[in-house]
Short mmCIF file of C-alpha atoms in Angstrom, two decimals:
data_model
loop_
_atom_site.label_atom_id
_atom_site.label_comp_id
_atom_site.label_asym_id
_atom_site.label_seq_id
_atom_site.Cartn_x
_atom_site.Cartn_y
_atom_site.Cartn_z
CA UNK A 1 0.33 0.12 0.00
CA UNK A 2 1.62 3.27 -1.11
CA UNK A 3 0.92 5.93 1.71
CA UNK A 4 -0.14 9.42 1.00
CA UNK A 5 3.25 10.68 2.11
CA UNK A 6 5.12 8.54 -0.09
CA UNK A 7 2.45 9.44 -2.80
CA UNK A 8 3.63 13.35 -2.07
CA UNK A 9 7.04 12.24 -2.37
CA UNK A 10 6.98 10.91 -5.21
CA UNK A 11 4.31 13.48 -6.58
CA UNK A 12 7.36 16.04 -5.14
CA UNK A 13 10.17 14.07 -7.11
CA UNK A 14 8.35 14.32 -10.31
CA UNK A 15 7.41 17.83 -10.14
CA UNK A 16 10.87 18.91 -10.17
CA UNK A 17 12.44 16.54 -11.95
CA UNK A 18 10.07 18.13 -14.59
CA UNK A 19 11.29 21.86 -13.57
CA UNK A 20 14.80 21.54 -14.28
CA UNK A 21 13.67 19.91 -17.24
CA UNK A 22 11.92 22.89 -18.06
CA UNK A 23 15.23 24.91 -17.16
CA UNK A 24 17.62 23.14 -18.98
CA UNK A 25 15.59 22.65 -22.18
CA UNK A 26 14.03 25.98 -22.03
CA UNK A 27 18.09 27.71 -21.74
CA UNK A 28 20.47 26.14 -22.91
CA UNK A 29 21.61 28.49 -25.87
CA UNK A 30 24.59 30.77 -25.28
CA UNK A 31 22.44 33.32 -23.31
CA UNK A 32 21.75 30.69 -20.73
CA UNK A 33 19.06 31.56 -17.48
CA UNK A 34 19.89 34.92 -16.89
CA UNK A 35 17.89 35.80 -20.34
CA UNK A 36 14.75 34.75 -18.37
CA UNK A 37 15.56 37.50 -16.50
CA UNK A 38 16.72 39.99 -18.36
CA UNK A 39 14.59 39.71 -21.19
CA UNK A 40 11.19 40.98 -18.74
CA UNK A 41 13.78 43.08 -16.88
CA UNK A 42 14.70 45.17 -19.69
CA UNK A 43 11.48 45.28 -21.53
CA UNK A 44 9.52 46.83 -17.73
CA UNK A 45 12.44 49.17 -17.23
CA UNK A 46 12.94 50.30 -20.86
CA UNK A 47 9.41 51.08 -21.27
CA UNK A 48 8.54 52.35 -17.51
CA UNK A 49 11.32 55.01 -18.52
CA UNK A 50 10.50 55.88 -21.47
CA UNK A 51 7.26 56.63 -19.85
CA UNK A 52 9.05 58.73 -17.24
CA UNK A 53 10.64 60.89 -19.91
CA UNK A 54 7.96 61.62 -21.63
CA UNK A 55 5.50 63.30 -19.59
CA UNK A 56 7.97 62.87 -15.42
CA UNK A 57 5.90 63.64 -12.60
CA UNK A 58 3.75 62.15 -9.76
CA UNK A 59 0.60 60.29 -11.13
CA UNK A 60 -1.87 60.44 -7.71
CA UNK A 61 1.40 61.13 -5.54
CA UNK A 62 3.20 57.54 -6.86
CA UNK A 63 6.06 58.80 -9.49
CA UNK A 64 5.62 57.64 -12.71
CA UNK A 65 8.05 55.46 -13.12
CA UNK A 66 7.23 53.78 -10.64
CA UNK A 67 3.53 53.70 -11.21
CA UNK A 68 4.14 52.31 -14.41
CA UNK A 69 6.78 49.57 -13.54
CA UNK A 70 3.56 47.96 -10.84
CA UNK A 71 1.22 48.01 -13.48
CA UNK A 72 3.65 46.70 -16.29
CA UNK A 73 4.56 43.72 -13.02
CA UNK A 74 1.52 43.05 -12.94
CA UNK A 75 -0.06 42.33 -16.45
CA UNK A 76 3.39 40.97 -17.55
CA UNK A 77 3.54 38.00 -14.65
CA UNK A 78 -0.40 37.42 -16.00
CA UNK A 79 0.15 37.33 -19.24
CA UNK A 80 3.52 35.48 -19.31
CA UNK A 81 2.18 32.87 -16.83
CA UNK A 82 -1.11 32.32 -18.51
CA UNK A 83 1.06 31.94 -22.03
CA UNK A 84 3.99 29.13 -20.12
CA UNK A 85 0.53 27.32 -18.18
CA UNK A 86 -1.41 26.57 -21.31
CA UNK A 87 1.24 25.46 -23.29
CA UNK A 88 2.60 23.33 -20.96
CA UNK A 89 -0.11 20.15 -21.17
CA UNK A 90 0.30 20.32 -24.83
CA UNK A 91 4.66 20.70 -23.99
CA UNK A 92 4.93 17.26 -21.69
CA UNK A 93 2.80 15.55 -23.95
CA UNK A 94 5.78 12.83 -25.02
CA UNK A 95 6.00 12.07 -20.92
CA UNK A 96 2.84 11.28 -20.48
CA UNK A 97 4.30 7.78 -21.04
CA UNK A 98 5.59 7.79 -17.57
CA UNK A 99 2.26 7.00 -15.31
CA UNK A 100 3.84 9.41 -12.73
CA UNK A 101 3.87 12.81 -14.98
CA UNK A 102 0.12 13.36 -15.15
CA UNK A 103 -0.48 17.34 -16.77
CA UNK A 104 -1.06 18.13 -13.76
CA UNK A 105 2.62 18.38 -12.59
CA UNK A 106 3.26 19.74 -15.66
CA UNK A 107 1.00 22.58 -14.99
CA UNK A 108 2.34 22.67 -11.80
CA UNK A 109 5.74 23.04 -12.92
CA UNK A 110 5.61 25.17 -15.64
CA UNK A 111 3.79 28.22 -12.89
CA UNK A 112 6.32 27.53 -10.33
CA UNK A 113 8.38 28.10 -13.16
CA UNK A 114 7.18 31.77 -14.06
CA UNK A 115 6.50 32.69 -10.41
CA UNK A 116 10.89 32.22 -9.78
CA UNK A 117 11.92 34.14 -13.01
CA UNK A 118 9.60 37.19 -11.88
CA UNK A 119 10.42 37.05 -8.14
CA UNK A 120 14.24 37.51 -9.63
CA UNK A 121 12.83 40.36 -12.27
CA UNK A 122 11.03 42.31 -9.55
CA UNK A 123 14.13 41.59 -7.49
CA UNK A 124 16.09 43.28 -10.29
CA UNK A 125 13.60 46.33 -10.47
CA UNK A 126 14.38 47.13 -7.30
CA UNK A 127 17.62 47.19 -7.00
CA UNK A 128 17.59 49.05 -10.64
CA UNK A 129 15.69 51.43 -8.59
CA UNK A 130 18.14 52.06 -5.59
CA UNK A 131 20.54 52.56 -8.14
CA UNK A 132 18.34 55.30 -9.90
CA UNK A 133 17.82 56.51 -6.05
CA UNK A 134 14.33 56.71 -6.60
CA UNK A 135 13.64 54.29 -3.40
CA UNK A 136 10.33 54.25 -1.43
CA UNK A 137 9.39 52.70 1.63
CA UNK A 138 6.40 50.08 1.12
CA UNK A 139 3.36 51.21 2.93
CA UNK A 140 1.59 47.66 3.16
CA UNK A 141 4.51 45.00 2.25
CA UNK A 142 1.89 42.13 2.87
CA UNK A 143 -0.64 43.28 1.00
CA UNK A 144 1.64 43.26 -2.02
CA UNK A 145 3.12 40.15 -1.47
CA UNK A 146 -0.66 38.26 -0.67
CA UNK A 147 -1.37 40.59 -3.96
CA UNK A 148 1.59 38.68 -5.89
CA UNK A 149 0.56 35.39 -4.37
CA UNK A 150 -2.80 35.75 -5.52
CA UNK A 151 -2.03 36.97 -8.95
CA UNK A 152 0.04 33.83 -9.07
CA UNK A 153 -2.88 31.15 -8.16
CA UNK A 154 -5.36 32.85 -10.68
CA UNK A 155 -3.24 32.98 -14.03
CA UNK A 156 -2.40 29.78 -12.91
CA UNK A 157 -5.56 29.00 -12.91
CA UNK A 158 -7.15 30.63 -15.77
CA UNK A 159 -3.69 28.85 -17.59
CA UNK A 160 -5.36 25.54 -16.37
CA UNK A 161 -8.55 26.39 -17.93
CA UNK A 162 -7.13 27.21 -21.40
CA UNK A 163 -4.46 24.59 -21.06
CA UNK A 164 -7.64 21.67 -21.07
CA UNK A 165 -9.87 23.91 -24.14
CA UNK A 166 -7.00 23.55 -25.93
CA UNK A 167 -6.72 20.38 -25.88
CA UNK A 168 -9.92 19.54 -26.84
CA UNK A 169 -10.47 22.28 -29.35
CA UNK A 170 -6.92 23.38 -30.74
CA UNK A 171 -7.99 26.40 -32.20
CA UNK A 172 -9.22 27.68 -28.60
CA UNK A 173 -5.16 29.19 -28.67
CA UNK A 174 -5.82 32.25 -30.69
CA UNK A 175 -8.77 33.40 -29.32
CA UNK A 176 -6.43 33.25 -26.44
CA UNK A 177 -3.67 35.51 -28.00
CA UNK A 178 -6.35 37.62 -29.55
CA UNK A 179 -8.28 37.26 -25.82
CA UNK A 180 -5.14 38.72 -24.31
CA UNK A 181 -3.90 41.30 -25.98
CA UNK A 182 -6.19 44.25 -25.29
CA UNK A 183 -5.64 42.86 -21.46
CA UNK A 184 -2.13 45.57 -21.82
CA UNK A 185 -4.49 49.15 -22.50
CA UNK A 186 -7.72 47.57 -19.98
CA UNK A 187 -6.24 46.69 -17.03
CA UNK A 188 -4.18 50.19 -15.78
CA UNK A 189 -1.47 49.42 -16.87
CA UNK A 190 -0.25 53.10 -17.48
CA UNK A 191 -3.26 55.13 -16.50
CA UNK A 192 -5.00 55.00 -12.75
CA UNK A 193 -8.47 54.04 -12.28
CA UNK A 194 -8.92 57.70 -10.97
CA UNK A 195 -8.11 59.38 -14.69
CA UNK A 196 -11.01 58.19 -15.31
CA UNK A 197 -14.99 59.98 -14.88
CA UNK A 198 -16.69 57.14 -11.87
CA UNK A 199 -19.11 56.55 -14.67
CA UNK A 200 -16.91 54.60 -16.99
CA UNK A 201 -15.37 52.44 -13.94
CA UNK A 202 -18.13 49.42 -14.54
CA UNK A 203 -16.25 49.25 -17.51
CA UNK A 204 -13.27 48.12 -16.38
CA UNK A 205 -13.85 46.52 -12.99
CA UNK A 206 -15.05 43.56 -14.39
CA UNK A 207 -11.41 43.04 -15.09
CA UNK A 208 -9.50 41.62 -11.63
CA UNK A 209 -6.03 42.76 -13.51
CA UNK A 210 -7.39 46.44 -12.35
CA UNK A 211 -7.91 45.29 -8.42
CA UNK A 212 -4.85 43.87 -8.83
CA UNK A 213 -2.85 46.25 -10.12
CA UNK A 214 -4.53 49.85 -8.51
CA UNK A 215 -4.09 47.76 -5.11
CA UNK A 216 -0.78 47.53 -5.12
CA UNK A 217 0.18 50.70 -5.69
CA UNK A 218 -2.30 51.02 -2.87
CA UNK A 219 0.55 49.00 -1.06
CA UNK A 220 3.68 50.53 -1.87
CA UNK A 221 1.89 54.10 -1.44
CA UNK A 222 -1.26 55.01 0.78
CA UNK A 223 -1.93 58.17 -0.66
CA UNK A 224 -2.88 56.69 -3.47
CA UNK A 225 -5.92 55.57 -2.09
CA UNK A 226 -8.03 52.26 -3.45
CA UNK A 227 -10.93 53.92 -4.55
CA UNK A 228 -13.17 51.84 -6.87
CA UNK A 229 -11.24 48.21 -6.22
CA UNK A 230 -11.29 45.93 -3.93
CA UNK A 231 -9.10 42.58 -1.85
CA UNK A 232 -12.22 40.86 -1.46
CA UNK A 233 -13.53 41.10 -5.47
CA UNK A 234 -9.58 39.78 -6.05
CA UNK A 235 -10.09 36.85 -3.20
CA UNK A 236 -13.40 35.87 -4.80
CA UNK A 237 -12.35 35.50 -8.48
CA UNK A 238 -9.56 34.65 -7.71
CA UNK A 239 -11.08 31.08 -5.32
CA UNK A 240 -14.14 30.54 -7.90
CA UNK A 241 -11.53 30.41 -10.75
CA UNK A 242 -10.15 27.94 -8.61
CA UNK A 243 -12.18 25.59 -8.08
CA UNK A 244 -13.18 26.27 -11.11
CA UNK A 245 -10.36 24.71 -13.11
CA UNK A 246 -9.61 22.23 -10.71
CA UNK A 247 -13.11 20.60 -10.93
CA UNK A 248 -12.61 20.57 -14.88
CA UNK A 249 -9.35 19.14 -14.44
CA UNK A 250 -10.22 16.45 -12.24
CA UNK A 251 -13.44 15.28 -14.55
CA UNK A 252 -11.35 15.83 -17.82
CA UNK A 253 -7.53 14.79 -17.15
CA UNK A 254 -8.19 10.77 -18.12
CA UNK A 255 -9.01 12.33 -21.92
CA UNK A 256 -6.68 14.90 -22.22
CA UNK A 257 -4.13 12.01 -22.05
CA UNK A 258 -5.52 10.36 -25.13
CA UNK A 259 -6.21 12.90 -27.15
CA UNK B 1 -2.66 -9.48 -2.64
CA UNK B 2 -1.61 -12.87 -0.78
CA UNK B 3 1.43 -14.57 -1.62
CA UNK B 4 2.07 -17.44 -3.53
CA UNK B 5 -1.38 -16.44 -5.36
CA UNK B 6 -0.10 -16.33 -8.99
CA UNK B 7 -0.46 -13.08 -10.00
CA UNK B 8 -1.76 -11.15 -13.48
CA UNK B 9 -2.80 -8.21 -14.75
CA UNK B 10 -6.31 -8.49 -14.50
CA UNK B 11 -8.79 -6.35 -17.07
CA UNK B 12 -11.88 -5.99 -16.21
CA UNK B 13 -14.86 -4.56 -18.46
CA UNK B 14 -12.33 -2.28 -20.35
CA UNK B 15 -13.98 0.04 -22.61
CA UNK B 16 -11.74 2.00 -24.52
CA UNK B 17 -12.81 4.54 -28.32
CA UNK B 18 -11.12 7.06 -29.82
CA UNK B 19 -13.40 10.00 -31.11
CA UNK B 20 -13.00 10.74 -34.23
CA UNK B 21 -15.16 12.65 -37.39
CA UNK B 22 -17.71 9.65 -37.70
CA UNK B 23 -18.10 9.26 -33.98
CA UNK B 24 -16.11 6.94 -31.25
CA UNK B 25 -14.13 4.14 -32.62
CA UNK B 26 -14.87 1.59 -29.95
CA UNK B 27 -11.16 -0.76 -29.88
CA UNK B 28 -12.12 -2.50 -27.56
CA UNK B 29 -15.67 -3.42 -25.75
CA UNK B 30 -16.27 -4.70 -22.16
CA UNK B 31 -13.19 -6.68 -22.16
CA UNK B 32 -12.43 -8.97 -20.12
CA UNK B 33 -9.08 -11.26 -19.88
CA UNK B 34 -6.14 -12.05 -17.23
CA UNK B 35 -3.20 -10.96 -18.82
CA UNK B 36 -0.84 -13.70 -17.62
CA UNK B 37 2.98 -12.39 -16.84
CA UNK B 38 5.05 -15.55 -15.64
CA UNK B 39 6.59 -15.82 -19.03
CA UNK B 40 7.70 -12.77 -21.71
CA UNK B 41 4.50 -12.75 -24.03
CA UNK B 42 3.85 -11.24 -27.21
CA UNK B 43 0.88 -8.88 -27.98
CA UNK B 44 0.15 -9.76 -31.83
CA UNK B 45 -2.05 -8.18 -33.96
CA UNK B 46 -2.72 -6.34 -37.33
CA UNK B 47 -2.52 -2.39 -37.53
CA UNK B 48 -5.58 -1.08 -36.05
CA UNK B 49 -6.59 -3.68 -33.90
CA UNK B 50 -4.84 -2.22 -30.54
CA UNK B 51 -1.89 -3.10 -30.27
CA UNK B 52 -0.32 -0.34 -28.73
CA UNK B 53 -3.84 1.64 -27.34
CA UNK B 54 -3.23 -2.33 -25.02
CA UNK B 55 -0.07 -1.85 -24.41
CA UNK B 56 -0.39 2.32 -23.13
CA UNK B 57 -3.25 1.24 -20.78
CA UNK B 58 -1.58 -1.36 -19.46
CA UNK B 59 1.50 0.84 -18.75
CA UNK B 60 -1.26 3.59 -17.57
CA UNK B 61 0.13 6.24 -19.61
CA UNK B 62 -3.27 6.18 -21.00
CA UNK B 63 -6.87 5.33 -19.57
CA UNK B 64 -9.85 3.38 -20.66
CA UNK B 65 -13.42 5.27 -20.95
CA UNK B 66 -14.90 2.60 -18.68
CA UNK B 67 -13.28 -0.46 -16.32
CA UNK B 68 -10.35 -1.05 -15.31
CA UNK B 69 -6.41 -2.44 -15.21
CA UNK B 70 -5.56 -4.28 -12.17
CA UNK B 71 -2.06 -5.37 -11.35
CA UNK B 72 0.43 -5.51 -8.41
CA UNK B 73 3.16 -5.92 -10.23
CA UNK B 74 5.14 -2.31 -11.27
CA UNK B 75 5.50 -1.64 -14.47
CA UNK B 76 7.38 -0.29 -16.99
CA UNK B 77 6.82 2.67 -19.03
CA UNK B 78 6.72 1.47 -22.54
CA UNK B 79 9.31 1.92 -24.14
CA UNK B 80 9.37 2.58 -27.86
CA UNK B 81 12.03 4.67 -29.36
CA UNK B 82 12.58 7.92 -28.00
CA UNK B 83 9.73 7.82 -25.15
CA UNK B 84 10.44 10.82 -22.75
CA UNK B 85 13.82 11.65 -24.20
CA UNK B 86 14.47 15.35 -25.04
CA UNK B 87 16.37 16.35 -28.24
CA UNK B 88 17.80 19.24 -26.93
CA UNK B 89 19.00 17.92 -23.50
CA UNK B 90 22.57 15.74 -23.15
CA UNK B 91 22.37 12.06 -22.69
CA UNK B 92 23.21 12.38 -19.33
CA UNK B 93 20.37 15.24 -18.35
CA UNK B 94 17.83 12.67 -20.37
CA UNK B 95 18.83 9.98 -17.81
CA UNK B 96 18.77 11.77 -14.89
CA UNK B 97 15.41 12.85 -15.65
CA UNK B 98 13.97 9.28 -15.80
CA UNK B 99 15.80 8.09 -13.00
CA UNK B 100 14.49 11.39 -10.79
CA UNK B 101 10.75 10.65 -11.86
CA UNK B 102 11.16 6.99 -11.13
CA UNK B 103 12.94 7.55 -8.08
CA UNK B 104 15.94 5.70 -8.32
CA UNK B 105 17.94 4.67 -5.14
CA UNK B 106 21.16 6.64 -5.90
CA UNK B 107 21.12 8.64 -9.38
CA UNK B 108 25.15 9.12 -10.27
CA UNK B 109 25.33 4.79 -10.15
CA UNK B 110 22.26 4.62 -12.18
CA UNK B 111 24.21 6.98 -14.64
CA UNK B 112 27.04 5.16 -14.82
CA UNK B 113 25.16 1.92 -15.21
CA UNK B 114 23.31 3.30 -17.66
CA UNK B 115 26.02 5.20 -19.73
CA UNK B 116 28.23 1.56 -19.30
CA UNK B 117 25.66 -0.24 -20.86
CA UNK B 118 23.88 2.30 -23.98
CA UNK B 119 27.86 2.29 -25.09
CA UNK B 120 27.61 5.69 -25.84
CA UNK B 121 30.82 6.25 -24.90
CA UNK B 122 31.55 9.94 -24.08
CA UNK B 123 28.82 11.02 -26.64
CA UNK B 124 26.75 10.72 -23.42
CA UNK B 125 27.43 14.25 -22.75
CA UNK B 126 26.10 15.51 -26.58
CA UNK B 127 22.64 17.02 -26.69
CA UNK B 128 20.19 13.58 -28.26
CA UNK B 129 19.53 15.71 -31.04
CA UNK B 130 23.07 14.57 -32.46
CA UNK B 131 22.37 11.42 -31.96
CA UNK B 132 21.42 8.34 -34.87
CA UNK B 133 18.65 6.73 -34.70
CA UNK B 134 20.43 3.27 -33.13
CA UNK B 135 21.86 5.73 -30.26
CA UNK B 136 18.53 6.36 -29.49
CA UNK B 137 17.08 3.36 -29.12
CA UNK B 138 19.98 2.21 -26.57
CA UNK B 139 19.89 5.01 -25.14
CA UNK B 140 16.16 4.41 -23.88
CA UNK B 141 16.31 1.00 -23.15
CA UNK B 142 19.55 1.28 -21.18
CA UNK B 143 17.88 3.45 -19.09
CA UNK B 144 14.87 0.83 -18.62
CA UNK B 145 17.15 -1.99 -18.06
CA UNK B 146 18.23 0.01 -15.22
CA UNK B 147 15.77 0.45 -13.17
CA UNK B 148 14.25 -2.81 -11.57
CA UNK B 149 10.14 -3.46 -12.51
CA UNK B 150 8.51 -6.09 -12.27
CA UNK B 151 7.73 -5.96 -15.80
CA UNK B 152 9.13 -4.48 -19.07
CA UNK B 153 7.02 -3.14 -21.56
CA UNK B 154 8.51 -2.84 -24.41
CA UNK B 155 7.65 -1.30 -27.97
CA UNK B 156 9.39 -2.46 -30.91
CA UNK B 157 12.70 0.01 -29.74
CA UNK B 158 15.09 -2.79 -29.40
CA UNK B 159 14.85 -3.07 -33.30
CA UNK B 160 17.27 -1.01 -34.43
CA UNK B 161 19.68 -1.92 -32.46
CA UNK B 162 22.85 -3.63 -34.07
CA UNK B 163 23.48 -7.17 -33.56
CA UNK B 164 25.77 -6.70 -30.93
CA UNK B 165 23.56 -4.27 -29.15
CA UNK B 166 20.32 -6.64 -29.66
CA UNK B 167 22.34 -9.84 -28.09
CA UNK B 168 23.28 -7.56 -25.10
CA UNK B 169 19.85 -6.37 -25.01
CA UNK B 170 18.61 -10.34 -25.44
CA UNK B 171 21.03 -11.10 -22.43
CA UNK B 172 19.85 -8.46 -20.13
CA UNK B 173 16.31 -9.31 -20.82
CA UNK B 174 17.12 -13.20 -20.28
CA UNK B 175 18.66 -12.31 -16.66
CA UNK B 176 15.84 -10.46 -15.87
CA UNK B 177 13.19 -13.16 -16.56
CA UNK B 178 14.23 -14.88 -14.42
CA UNK B 179 12.10 -12.37 -11.67
CA UNK B 180 10.42 -10.23 -13.92
CA UNK B 181 8.43 -10.59 -16.92
CA UNK B 182 8.49 -8.94 -20.32
CA UNK B 183 5.69 -7.68 -22.55
CA UNK B 184 6.36 -7.01 -26.32
CA UNK B 185 4.58 -5.22 -29.04
CA UNK B 186 6.25 -6.14 -32.59
CA UNK B 187 5.74 -6.55 -36.09
CA UNK B 188 8.89 -8.74 -36.38
CA UNK B 189 8.29 -12.19 -35.80
CA UNK B 190 12.13 -12.52 -35.95
CA UNK B 191 12.50 -10.12 -32.93
CA UNK B 192 9.19 -11.78 -31.06
CA UNK B 193 11.05 -15.76 -31.08
CA UNK B 194 14.61 -13.62 -29.82
CA UNK B 195 12.98 -12.54 -26.81
CA UNK B 196 9.14 -14.18 -25.67
CA UNK B 197 7.81 -17.60 -24.61
CA UNK B 198 3.64 -17.08 -25.11
CA UNK B 199 1.74 -14.68 -26.95
CA UNK B 200 -1.67 -12.78 -26.71
CA UNK B 201 -3.64 -12.29 -29.84
CA UNK B 202 -5.96 -9.28 -30.90
CA UNK B 203 -8.68 -9.57 -32.47
CA UNK B 204 -11.66 -7.55 -33.65
CA UNK B 205 -12.08 -6.44 -30.34
CA UNK B 206 -11.17 -9.80 -27.82
CA UNK B 207 -8.23 -11.35 -26.75
CA UNK B 208 -6.94 -15.21 -26.84
CA UNK B 209 -3.74 -16.14 -24.84
CA UNK B 210 -1.63 -19.08 -26.54
CA UNK B 211 0.59 -20.43 -23.73
CA UNK B 212 3.07 -21.80 -26.78
CA UNK B 213 4.53 -18.77 -28.67
CA UNK B 214 4.64 -20.62 -32.09
CA UNK B 215 1.14 -22.07 -31.92
CA UNK B 216 0.50 -18.23 -31.00
CA UNK B 217 2.52 -16.98 -34.41
CA UNK B 218 0.91 -19.80 -36.82
CA UNK B 219 -2.86 -18.27 -35.81
CA UNK B 220 -1.15 -14.73 -36.28
CA UNK B 221 0.10 -15.70 -39.72
CA UNK B 222 -2.71 -17.56 -41.51
CA UNK B 223 -5.72 -15.64 -42.49
CA UNK B 224 -8.91 -13.93 -41.12
CA UNK B 225 -10.77 -17.23 -42.21
CA UNK B 226 -8.94 -20.02 -40.85
CA UNK B 227 -8.13 -17.53 -37.99
CA UNK B 228 -12.85 -17.21 -37.44
CA UNK B 229 -13.13 -20.99 -37.36
CA UNK B 230 -10.51 -21.65 -35.07
CA UNK B 231 -11.69 -19.31 -32.07
#
């Protein structure tokens, strides 16, 4: 009889092996692992910096550079995680020949990899802020960390749903890229919800990313305020999506294997 | 299960279909069968009869729509060409991956044994995409043989190796078959004669066991009308 502990242990070793495999196969060119960190860092940094150059100053008491950076980190974490997680099921298809490897292990290792990459990127961005002498005191670090973890769970859940859907209907991938493109413009990345008249808010606040971004700014600068967004919405959506995606997985994973 | 009982793989009410444009294509319907494992078994059948499907379900890399596969034995993964081998990774990295997910006791030891068995020399540290198909087959086979399973599932993987390697593969399978079984899928009768002693024939969704391999091969090679009358 296999005990629960042994099962967890076996599962962990599979996720770990997949994680290493993903690292080895993804970054075995000359740039190596560094590219994984440098690319998003350079992208976020350059975009925020340029935006700061065009019109400097503050947005609702936040320096524009930092304002933009927070929005970009939120958006990027979500879209890259979604992309990587939703393709991971198909990417690892040959490995399901090993019965130890199940699609969920692929999902977890892909999500974990994206997550760790983003942690390092955030670290690099903090370092850049320090070098540029733009430091500030985070008002509510716990809220910020909580938001980051929630965003991660949120992205993986959506990724899992897309991965399952794409296993049955491959066209879903095309719709996915069409859906993620406008996110850049509707997720309060380079503007604040408070810049808009209040009667337009309902058109934007259905989008959890708006809440993530605005609350993250509030967590950094108390004076920014948290008008129109709520933490409970984030929690409700994330928990709801997590359960929905896991139950979808539970009823379909055996059929996903033979696809 | 109690010790002393002859252990088998039991297929219970197995139903398996694949979706298609013309509705589900049934490979097996309510199949009940006790798969013998005490000697080396070959699975024979025409193309599309469901050899590989059965094989993958035995290995649990695929699951039936209904019913189940019961066994108390540890089974290898279906060893076919290239299963689980990533072309961008080196032979060593691939070996370590397989070792990790199968929870081998000591990775370095396993690695060394695979390297020796696969006879790849220092090319073991080159990416697998630079290997020839024979070399890949050797690598996969070596990875499988160096883990202790009760049953080895071999899918035509060994047919590409050179004669010397095949001899070695057969010797190691013989060695293993003292306390382990082999289930093999192949179209090449020569190869099946080399490795197996009994046969299971798949025909039209039903299985028949022949304790004597030659008897099975006879039935298999006869034409369809004869086959029906024999059943």
